[in-house]
mmCIF file of N, CA and C in Angstrom:
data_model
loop_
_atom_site.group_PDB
_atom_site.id
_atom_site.type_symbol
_atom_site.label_atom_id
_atom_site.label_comp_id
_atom_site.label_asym_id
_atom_site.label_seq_id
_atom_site.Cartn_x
_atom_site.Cartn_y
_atom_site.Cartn_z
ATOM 1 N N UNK D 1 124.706 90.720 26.896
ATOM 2 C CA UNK D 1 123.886 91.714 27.587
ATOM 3 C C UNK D 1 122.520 91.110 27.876
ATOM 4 N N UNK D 2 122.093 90.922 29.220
ATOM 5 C CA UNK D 2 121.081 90.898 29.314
ATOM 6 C C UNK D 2 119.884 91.785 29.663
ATOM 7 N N UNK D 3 118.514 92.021 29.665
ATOM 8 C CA UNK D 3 117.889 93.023 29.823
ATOM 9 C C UNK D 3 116.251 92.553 30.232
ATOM 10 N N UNK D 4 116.303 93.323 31.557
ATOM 11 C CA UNK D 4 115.071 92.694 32.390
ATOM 12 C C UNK D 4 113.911 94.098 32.263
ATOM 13 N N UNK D 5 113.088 94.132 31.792
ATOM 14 C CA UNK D 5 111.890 94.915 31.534
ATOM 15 C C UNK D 5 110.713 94.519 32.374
ATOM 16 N N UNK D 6 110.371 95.768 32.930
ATOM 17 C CA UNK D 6 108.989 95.996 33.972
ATOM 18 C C UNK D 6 108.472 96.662 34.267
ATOM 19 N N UNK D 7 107.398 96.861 34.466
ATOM 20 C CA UNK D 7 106.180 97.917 34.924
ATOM 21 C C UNK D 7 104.885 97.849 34.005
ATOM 22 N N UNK D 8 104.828 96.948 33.082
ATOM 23 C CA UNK D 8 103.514 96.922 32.703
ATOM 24 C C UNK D 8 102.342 96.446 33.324
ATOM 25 N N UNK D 9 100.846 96.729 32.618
ATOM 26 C CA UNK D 9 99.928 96.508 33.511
ATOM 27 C C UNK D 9 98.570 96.743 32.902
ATOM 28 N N UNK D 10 97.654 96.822 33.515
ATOM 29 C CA UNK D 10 96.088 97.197 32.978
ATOM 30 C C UNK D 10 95.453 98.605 33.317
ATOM 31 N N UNK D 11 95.476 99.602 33.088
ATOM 32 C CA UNK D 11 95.333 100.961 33.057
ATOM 33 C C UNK D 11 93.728 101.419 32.687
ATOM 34 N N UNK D 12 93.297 102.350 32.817
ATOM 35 C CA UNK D 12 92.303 103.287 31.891
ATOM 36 C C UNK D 12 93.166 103.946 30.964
ATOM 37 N N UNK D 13 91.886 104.290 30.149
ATOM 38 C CA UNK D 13 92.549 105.156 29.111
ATOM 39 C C UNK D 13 92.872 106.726 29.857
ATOM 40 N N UNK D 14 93.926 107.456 29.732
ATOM 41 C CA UNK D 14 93.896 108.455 30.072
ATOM 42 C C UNK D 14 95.163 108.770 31.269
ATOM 43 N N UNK D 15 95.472 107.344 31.440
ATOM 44 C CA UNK D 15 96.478 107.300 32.513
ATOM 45 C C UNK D 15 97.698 107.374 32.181
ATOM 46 N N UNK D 16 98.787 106.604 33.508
ATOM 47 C CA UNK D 16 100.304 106.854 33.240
ATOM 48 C C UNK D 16 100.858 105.355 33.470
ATOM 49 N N UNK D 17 101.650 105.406 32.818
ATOM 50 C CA UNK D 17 102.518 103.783 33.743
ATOM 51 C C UNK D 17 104.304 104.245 32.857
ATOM 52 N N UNK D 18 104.991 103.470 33.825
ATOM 53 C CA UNK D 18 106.286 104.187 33.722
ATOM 54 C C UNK D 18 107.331 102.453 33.538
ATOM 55 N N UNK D 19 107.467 102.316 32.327
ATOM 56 C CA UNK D 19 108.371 101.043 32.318
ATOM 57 C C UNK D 19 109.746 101.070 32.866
ATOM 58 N N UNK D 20 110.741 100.586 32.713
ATOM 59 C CA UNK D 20 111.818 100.198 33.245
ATOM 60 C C UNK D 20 112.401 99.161 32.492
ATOM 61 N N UNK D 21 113.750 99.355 32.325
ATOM 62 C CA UNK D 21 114.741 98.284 31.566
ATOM 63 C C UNK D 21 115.647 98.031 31.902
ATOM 64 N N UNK D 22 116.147 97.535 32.867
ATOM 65 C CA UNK D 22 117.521 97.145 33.608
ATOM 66 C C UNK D 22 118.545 96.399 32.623
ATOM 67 N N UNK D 23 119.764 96.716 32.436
ATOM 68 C CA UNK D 23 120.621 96.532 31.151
ATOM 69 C C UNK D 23 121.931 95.779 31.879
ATOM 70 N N UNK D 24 122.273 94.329 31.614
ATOM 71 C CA UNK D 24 123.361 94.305 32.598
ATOM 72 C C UNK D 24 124.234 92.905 31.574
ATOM 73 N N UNK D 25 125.526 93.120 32.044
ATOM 74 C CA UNK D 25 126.445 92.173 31.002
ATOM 75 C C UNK D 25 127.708 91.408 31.832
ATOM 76 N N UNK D 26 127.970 89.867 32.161
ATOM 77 C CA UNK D 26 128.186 89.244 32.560
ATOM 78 C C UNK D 26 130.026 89.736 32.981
ATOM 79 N N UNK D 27 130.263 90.371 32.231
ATOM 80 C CA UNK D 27 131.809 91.083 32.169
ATOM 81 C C UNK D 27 131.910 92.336 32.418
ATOM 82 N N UNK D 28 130.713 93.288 33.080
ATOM 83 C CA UNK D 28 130.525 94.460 33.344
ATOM 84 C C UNK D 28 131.608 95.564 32.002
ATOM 85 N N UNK D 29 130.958 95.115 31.311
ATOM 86 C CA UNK D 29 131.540 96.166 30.030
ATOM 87 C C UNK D 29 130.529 96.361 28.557
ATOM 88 N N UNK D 30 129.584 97.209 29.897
ATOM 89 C CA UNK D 30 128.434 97.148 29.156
ATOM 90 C C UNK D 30 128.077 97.970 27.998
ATOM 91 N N UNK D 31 128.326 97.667 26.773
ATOM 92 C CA UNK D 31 128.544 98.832 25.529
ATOM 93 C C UNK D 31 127.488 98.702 24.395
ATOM 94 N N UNK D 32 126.581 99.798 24.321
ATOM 95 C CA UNK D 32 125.562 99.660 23.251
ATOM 96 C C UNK D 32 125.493 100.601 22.592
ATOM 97 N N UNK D 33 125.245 100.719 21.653
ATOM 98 C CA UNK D 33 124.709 102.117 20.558
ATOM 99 C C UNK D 33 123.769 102.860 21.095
ATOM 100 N N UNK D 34 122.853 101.689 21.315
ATOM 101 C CA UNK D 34 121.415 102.589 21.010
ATOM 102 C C UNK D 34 120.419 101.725 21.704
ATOM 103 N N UNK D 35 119.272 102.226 22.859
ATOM 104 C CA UNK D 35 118.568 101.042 23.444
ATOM 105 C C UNK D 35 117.125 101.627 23.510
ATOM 106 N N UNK D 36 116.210 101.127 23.650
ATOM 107 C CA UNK D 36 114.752 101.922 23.839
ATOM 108 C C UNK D 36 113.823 100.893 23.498
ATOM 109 N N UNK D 37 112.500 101.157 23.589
ATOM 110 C CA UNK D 37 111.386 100.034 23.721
ATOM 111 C C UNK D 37 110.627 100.265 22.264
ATOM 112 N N UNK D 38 110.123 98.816 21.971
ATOM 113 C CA UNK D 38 109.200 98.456 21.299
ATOM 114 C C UNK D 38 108.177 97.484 21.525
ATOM 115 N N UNK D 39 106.881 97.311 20.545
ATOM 116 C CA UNK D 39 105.919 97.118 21.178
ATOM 117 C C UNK D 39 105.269 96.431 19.910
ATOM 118 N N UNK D 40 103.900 95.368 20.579
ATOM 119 C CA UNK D 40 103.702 94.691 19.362
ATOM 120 C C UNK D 40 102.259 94.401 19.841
ATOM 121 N N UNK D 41 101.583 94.439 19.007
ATOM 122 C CA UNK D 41 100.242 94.269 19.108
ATOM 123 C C UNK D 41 99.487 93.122 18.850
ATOM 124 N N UNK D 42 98.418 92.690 19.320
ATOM 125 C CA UNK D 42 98.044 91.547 18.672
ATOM 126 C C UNK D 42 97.613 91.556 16.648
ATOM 127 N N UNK D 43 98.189 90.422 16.194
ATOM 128 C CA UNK D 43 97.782 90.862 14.329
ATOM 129 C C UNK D 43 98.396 92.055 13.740
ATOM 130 N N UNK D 44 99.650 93.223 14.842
ATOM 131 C CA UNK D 44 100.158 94.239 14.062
ATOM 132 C C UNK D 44 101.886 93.231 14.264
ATOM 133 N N UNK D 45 102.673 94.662 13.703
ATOM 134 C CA UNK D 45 103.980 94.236 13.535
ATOM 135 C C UNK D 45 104.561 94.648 14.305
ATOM 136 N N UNK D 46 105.329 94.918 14.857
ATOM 137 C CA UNK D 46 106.733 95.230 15.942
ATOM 138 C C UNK D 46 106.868 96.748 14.843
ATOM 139 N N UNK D 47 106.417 97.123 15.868
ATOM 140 C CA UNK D 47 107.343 99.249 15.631
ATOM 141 C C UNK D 47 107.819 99.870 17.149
ATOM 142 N N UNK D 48 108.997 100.327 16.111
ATOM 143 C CA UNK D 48 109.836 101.161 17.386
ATOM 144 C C UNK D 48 109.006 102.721 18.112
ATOM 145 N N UNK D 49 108.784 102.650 19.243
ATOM 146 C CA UNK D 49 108.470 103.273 19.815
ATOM 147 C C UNK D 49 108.907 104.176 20.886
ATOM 148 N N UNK D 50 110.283 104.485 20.719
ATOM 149 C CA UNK D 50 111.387 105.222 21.534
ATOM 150 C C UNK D 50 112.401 104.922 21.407
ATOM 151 N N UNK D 51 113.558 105.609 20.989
ATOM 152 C CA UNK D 51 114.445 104.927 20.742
ATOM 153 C C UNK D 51 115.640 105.930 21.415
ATOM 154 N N UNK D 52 116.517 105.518 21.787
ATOM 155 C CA UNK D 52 117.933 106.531 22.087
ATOM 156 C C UNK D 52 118.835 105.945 22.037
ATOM 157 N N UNK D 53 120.198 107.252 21.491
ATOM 158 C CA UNK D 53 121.213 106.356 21.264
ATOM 159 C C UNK D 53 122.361 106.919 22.115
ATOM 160 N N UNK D 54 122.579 106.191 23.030
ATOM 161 C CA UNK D 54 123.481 106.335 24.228
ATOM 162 C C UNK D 54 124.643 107.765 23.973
ATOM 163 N N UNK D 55 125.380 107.682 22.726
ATOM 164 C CA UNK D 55 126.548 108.055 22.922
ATOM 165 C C UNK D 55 125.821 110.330 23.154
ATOM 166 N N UNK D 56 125.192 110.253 22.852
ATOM 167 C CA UNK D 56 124.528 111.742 22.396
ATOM 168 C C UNK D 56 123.077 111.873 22.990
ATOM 169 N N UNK D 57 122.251 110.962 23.224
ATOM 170 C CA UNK D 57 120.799 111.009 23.489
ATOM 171 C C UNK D 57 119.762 111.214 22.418
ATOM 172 N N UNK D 58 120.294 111.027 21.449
ATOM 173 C CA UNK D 58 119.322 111.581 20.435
ATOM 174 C C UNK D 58 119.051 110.659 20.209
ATOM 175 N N UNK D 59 117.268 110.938 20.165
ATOM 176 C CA UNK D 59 116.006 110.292 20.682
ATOM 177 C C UNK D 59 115.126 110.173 19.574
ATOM 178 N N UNK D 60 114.322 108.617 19.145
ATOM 179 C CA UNK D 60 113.389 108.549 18.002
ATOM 180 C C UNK D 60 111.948 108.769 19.125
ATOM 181 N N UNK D 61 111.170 108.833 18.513
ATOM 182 C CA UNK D 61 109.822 108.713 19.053
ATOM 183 C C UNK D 61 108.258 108.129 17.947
ATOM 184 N N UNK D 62 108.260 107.059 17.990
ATOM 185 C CA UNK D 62 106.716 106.690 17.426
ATOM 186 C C UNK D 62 105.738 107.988 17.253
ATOM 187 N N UNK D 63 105.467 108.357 16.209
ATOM 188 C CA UNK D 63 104.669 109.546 15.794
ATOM 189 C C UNK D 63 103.579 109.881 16.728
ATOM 190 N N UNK D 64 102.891 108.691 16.676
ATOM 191 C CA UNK D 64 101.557 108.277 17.370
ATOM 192 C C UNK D 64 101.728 108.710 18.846
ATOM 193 N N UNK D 65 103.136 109.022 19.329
ATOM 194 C CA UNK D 65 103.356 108.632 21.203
ATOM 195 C C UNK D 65 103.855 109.834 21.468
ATOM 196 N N UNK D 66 104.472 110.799 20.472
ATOM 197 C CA UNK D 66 105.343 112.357 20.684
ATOM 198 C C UNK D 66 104.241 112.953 21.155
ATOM 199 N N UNK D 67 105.254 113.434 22.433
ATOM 200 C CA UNK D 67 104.378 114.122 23.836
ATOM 201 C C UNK D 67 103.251 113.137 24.703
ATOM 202 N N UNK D 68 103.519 112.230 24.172
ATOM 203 C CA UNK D 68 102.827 111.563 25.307
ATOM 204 C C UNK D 68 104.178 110.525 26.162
ATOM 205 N N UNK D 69 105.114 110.544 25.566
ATOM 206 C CA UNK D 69 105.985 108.847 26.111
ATOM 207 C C UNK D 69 107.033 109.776 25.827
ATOM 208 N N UNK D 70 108.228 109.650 27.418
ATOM 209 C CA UNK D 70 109.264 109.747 27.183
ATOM 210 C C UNK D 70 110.425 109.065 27.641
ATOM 211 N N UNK D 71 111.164 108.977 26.460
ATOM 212 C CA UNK D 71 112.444 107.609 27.158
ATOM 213 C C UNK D 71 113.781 108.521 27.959
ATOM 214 N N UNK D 72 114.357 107.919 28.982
ATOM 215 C CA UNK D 72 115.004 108.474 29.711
ATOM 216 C C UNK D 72 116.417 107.306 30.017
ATOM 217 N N UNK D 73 117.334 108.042 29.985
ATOM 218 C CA UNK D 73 118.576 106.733 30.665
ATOM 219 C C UNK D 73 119.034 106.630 31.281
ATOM 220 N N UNK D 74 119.741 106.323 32.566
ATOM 221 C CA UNK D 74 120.308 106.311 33.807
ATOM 222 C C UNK D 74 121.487 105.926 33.484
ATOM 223 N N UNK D 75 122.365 106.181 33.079
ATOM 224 C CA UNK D 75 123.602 104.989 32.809
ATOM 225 C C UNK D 75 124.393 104.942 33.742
ATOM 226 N N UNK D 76 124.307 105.421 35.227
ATOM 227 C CA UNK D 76 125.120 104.681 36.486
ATOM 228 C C UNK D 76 124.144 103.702 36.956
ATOM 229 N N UNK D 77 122.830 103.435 36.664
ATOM 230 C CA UNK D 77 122.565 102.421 36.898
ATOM 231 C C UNK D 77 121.726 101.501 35.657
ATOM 232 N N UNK D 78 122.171 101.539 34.728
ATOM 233 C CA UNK D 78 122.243 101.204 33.128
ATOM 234 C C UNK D 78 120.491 100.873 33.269
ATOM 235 N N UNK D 79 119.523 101.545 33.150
ATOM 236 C CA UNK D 79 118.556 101.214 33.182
ATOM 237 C C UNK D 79 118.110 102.661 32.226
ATOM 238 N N UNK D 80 117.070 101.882 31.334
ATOM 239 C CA UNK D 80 116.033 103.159 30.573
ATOM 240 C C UNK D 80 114.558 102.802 30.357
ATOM 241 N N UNK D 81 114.198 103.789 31.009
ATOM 242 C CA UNK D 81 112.823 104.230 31.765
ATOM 243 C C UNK D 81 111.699 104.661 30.641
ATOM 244 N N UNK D 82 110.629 104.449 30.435
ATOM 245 C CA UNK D 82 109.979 105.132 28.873
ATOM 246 C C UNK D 82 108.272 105.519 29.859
ATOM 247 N N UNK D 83 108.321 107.106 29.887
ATOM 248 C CA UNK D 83 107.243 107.185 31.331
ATOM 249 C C UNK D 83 106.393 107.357 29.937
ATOM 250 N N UNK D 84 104.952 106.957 30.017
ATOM 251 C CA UNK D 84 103.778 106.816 29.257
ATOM 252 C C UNK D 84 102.775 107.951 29.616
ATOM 253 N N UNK D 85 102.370 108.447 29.373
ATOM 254 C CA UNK D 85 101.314 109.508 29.606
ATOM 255 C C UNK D 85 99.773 109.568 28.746
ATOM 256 N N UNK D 86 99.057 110.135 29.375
ATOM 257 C CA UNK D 86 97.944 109.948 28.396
ATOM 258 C C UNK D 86 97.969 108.771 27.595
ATOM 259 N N UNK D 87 97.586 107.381 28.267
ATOM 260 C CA UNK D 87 97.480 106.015 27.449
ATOM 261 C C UNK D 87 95.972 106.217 26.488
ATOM 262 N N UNK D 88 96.120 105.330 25.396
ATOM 263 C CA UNK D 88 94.965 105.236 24.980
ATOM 264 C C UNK D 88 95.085 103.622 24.435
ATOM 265 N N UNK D 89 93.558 102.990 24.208
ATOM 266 C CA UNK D 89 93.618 101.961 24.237
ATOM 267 C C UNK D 89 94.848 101.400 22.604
ATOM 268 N N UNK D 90 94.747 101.954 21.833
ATOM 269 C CA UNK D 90 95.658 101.517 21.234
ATOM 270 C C UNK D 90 97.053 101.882 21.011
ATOM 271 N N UNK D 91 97.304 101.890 22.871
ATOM 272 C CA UNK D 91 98.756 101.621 22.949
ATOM 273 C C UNK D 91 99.120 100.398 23.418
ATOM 274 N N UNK D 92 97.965 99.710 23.522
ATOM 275 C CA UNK D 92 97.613 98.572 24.185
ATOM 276 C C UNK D 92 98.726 97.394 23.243
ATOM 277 N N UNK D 93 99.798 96.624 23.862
ATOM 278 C CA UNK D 93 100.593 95.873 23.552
ATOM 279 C C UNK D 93 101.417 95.569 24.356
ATOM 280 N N UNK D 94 102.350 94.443 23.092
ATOM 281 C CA UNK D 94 103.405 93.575 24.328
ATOM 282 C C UNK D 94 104.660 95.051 24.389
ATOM 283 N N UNK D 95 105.398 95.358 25.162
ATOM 284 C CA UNK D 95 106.306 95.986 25.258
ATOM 285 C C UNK D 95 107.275 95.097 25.114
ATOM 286 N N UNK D 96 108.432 95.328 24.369
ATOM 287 C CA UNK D 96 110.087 95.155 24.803
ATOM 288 C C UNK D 96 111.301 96.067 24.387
ATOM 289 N N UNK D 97 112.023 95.767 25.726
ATOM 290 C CA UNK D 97 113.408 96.362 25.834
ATOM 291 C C UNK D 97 114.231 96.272 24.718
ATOM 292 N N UNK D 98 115.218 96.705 24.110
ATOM 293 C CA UNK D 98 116.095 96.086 23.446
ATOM 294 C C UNK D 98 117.092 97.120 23.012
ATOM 295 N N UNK D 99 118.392 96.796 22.656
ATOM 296 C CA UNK D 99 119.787 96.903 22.671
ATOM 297 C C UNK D 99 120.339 96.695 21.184
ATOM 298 N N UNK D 100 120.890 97.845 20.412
ATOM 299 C CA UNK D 100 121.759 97.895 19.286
ATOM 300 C C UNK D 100 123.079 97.879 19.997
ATOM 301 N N UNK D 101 123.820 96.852 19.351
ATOM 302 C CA UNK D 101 125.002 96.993 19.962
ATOM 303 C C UNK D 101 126.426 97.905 19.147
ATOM 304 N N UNK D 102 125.984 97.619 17.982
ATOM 305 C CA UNK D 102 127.028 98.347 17.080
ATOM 306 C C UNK D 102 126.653 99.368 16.449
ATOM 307 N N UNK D 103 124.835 100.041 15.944
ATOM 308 C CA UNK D 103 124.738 100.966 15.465
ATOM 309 C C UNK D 103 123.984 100.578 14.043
ATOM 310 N N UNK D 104 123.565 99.074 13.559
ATOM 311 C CA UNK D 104 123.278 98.880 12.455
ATOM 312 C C UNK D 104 121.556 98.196 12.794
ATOM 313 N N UNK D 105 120.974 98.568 13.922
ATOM 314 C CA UNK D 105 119.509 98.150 14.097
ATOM 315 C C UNK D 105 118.556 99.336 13.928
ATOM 316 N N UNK D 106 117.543 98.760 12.838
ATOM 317 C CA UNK D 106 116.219 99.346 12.629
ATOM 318 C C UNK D 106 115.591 99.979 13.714
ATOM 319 N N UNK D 107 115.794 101.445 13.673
ATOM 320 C CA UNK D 107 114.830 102.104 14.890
ATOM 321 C C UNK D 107 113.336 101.949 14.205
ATOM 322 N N UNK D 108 112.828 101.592 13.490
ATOM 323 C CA UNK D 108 111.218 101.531 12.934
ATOM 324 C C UNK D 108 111.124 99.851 13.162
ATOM 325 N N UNK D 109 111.798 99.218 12.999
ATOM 326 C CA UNK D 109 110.921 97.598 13.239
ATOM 327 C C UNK D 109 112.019 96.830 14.138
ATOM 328 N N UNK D 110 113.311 97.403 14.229
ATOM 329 C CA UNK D 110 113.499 96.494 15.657
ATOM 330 C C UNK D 110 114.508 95.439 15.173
ATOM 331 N N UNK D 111 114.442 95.390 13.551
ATOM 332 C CA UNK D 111 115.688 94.737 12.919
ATOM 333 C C UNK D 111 116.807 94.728 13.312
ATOM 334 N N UNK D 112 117.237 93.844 13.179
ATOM 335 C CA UNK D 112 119.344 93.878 13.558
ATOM 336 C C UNK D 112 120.077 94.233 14.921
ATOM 337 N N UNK D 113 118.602 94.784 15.685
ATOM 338 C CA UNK D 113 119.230 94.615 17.117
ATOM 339 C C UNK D 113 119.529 93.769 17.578
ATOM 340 N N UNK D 114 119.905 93.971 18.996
ATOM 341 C CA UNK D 114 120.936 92.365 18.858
ATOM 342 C C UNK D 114 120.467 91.797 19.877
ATOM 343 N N UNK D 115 120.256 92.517 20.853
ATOM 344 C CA UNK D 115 119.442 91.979 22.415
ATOM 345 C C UNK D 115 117.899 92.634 23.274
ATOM 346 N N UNK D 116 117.289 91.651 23.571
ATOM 347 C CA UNK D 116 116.234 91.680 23.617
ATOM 348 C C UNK D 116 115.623 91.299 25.027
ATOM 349 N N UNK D 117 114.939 92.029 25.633
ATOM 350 C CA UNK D 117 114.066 91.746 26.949
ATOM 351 C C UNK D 117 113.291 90.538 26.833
ATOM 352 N N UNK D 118 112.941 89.986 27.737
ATOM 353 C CA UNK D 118 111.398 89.357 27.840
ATOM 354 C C UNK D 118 110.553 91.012 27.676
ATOM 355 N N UNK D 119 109.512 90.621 27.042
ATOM 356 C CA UNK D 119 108.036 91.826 27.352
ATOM 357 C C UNK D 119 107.551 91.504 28.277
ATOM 358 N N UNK D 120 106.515 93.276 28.703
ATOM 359 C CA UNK D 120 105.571 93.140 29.364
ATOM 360 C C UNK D 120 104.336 93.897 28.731
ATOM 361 N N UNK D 121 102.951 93.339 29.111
ATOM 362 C CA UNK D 121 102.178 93.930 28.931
ATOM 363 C C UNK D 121 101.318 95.177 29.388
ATOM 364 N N UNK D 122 101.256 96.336 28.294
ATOM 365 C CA UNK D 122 100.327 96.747 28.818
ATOM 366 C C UNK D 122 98.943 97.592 28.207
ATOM 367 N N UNK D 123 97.913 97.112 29.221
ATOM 368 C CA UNK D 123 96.469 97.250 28.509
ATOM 369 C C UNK D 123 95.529 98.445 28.984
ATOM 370 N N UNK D 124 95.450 99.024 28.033
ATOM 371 C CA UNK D 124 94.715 100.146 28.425
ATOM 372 C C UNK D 124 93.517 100.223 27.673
ATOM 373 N N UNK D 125 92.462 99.971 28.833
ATOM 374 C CA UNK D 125 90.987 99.476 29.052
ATOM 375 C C UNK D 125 90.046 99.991 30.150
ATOM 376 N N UNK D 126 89.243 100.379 29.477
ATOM 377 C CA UNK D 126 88.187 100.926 30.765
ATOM 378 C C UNK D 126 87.409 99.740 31.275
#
């Protein structure tokens, strides 16, 4: 599975930006548990910051981000969307995509998942 992540950027505080995760697998038999974004800061650790798990939708959310960030999935066109709202500067980080494939990855740090985006950044700065 590969997974192409985009839409980050340099914002004010107070704004919106709407990522994107395009999800795609060389044998079109594309099967995951559970997919959603995480994010990493400079000097912090990798925490999960949205998480869903395909078969049901049931959805984690970073404490810090409930009601502000919501993850969404398209699965005819295997892409999941995480729209940002009300940024503040310390949401400021690397974003990435990523993919549980069987059901045994850390929705809090991102452990044991199995596939992973390139990141993008985004900075929210006046």
């Amino acid at each position: 599975v590969q997974l192409q992540a985009s839409g980050g950027g340099l914002v004010p505080p107070g704004d919106s930006l709407t990522l994107s995760c395009v999800a795609s697998d060389s044998d079109r038999t594309l099967n995951y548990y559970a997919i959603g974004w995480f994010r990493q800061a400079p000097g912090k650790k990798r925490e999960g910051v949205a998480i869903m798990r395909k078969w049901d939708g049931h959805t984690y959310y970073l404490e810090s981000v409930k009601g502000r960030f919501t993850i969404s999935m398209d699965n005819a066109k295997n892409t999941v969307n995480l729209q940002m709202n009300s940024l503040k500067p310390e949401d400021t980080a690397v974003y990435y995509c990523a993919a549980d494939r069987i059901g045994r990855g850390n929705w809090i740090s991102g452990s044991e998942f199995d596939y992973w985006g390139q990141g993008t950044l985004v900075t929210v700065s006046s």
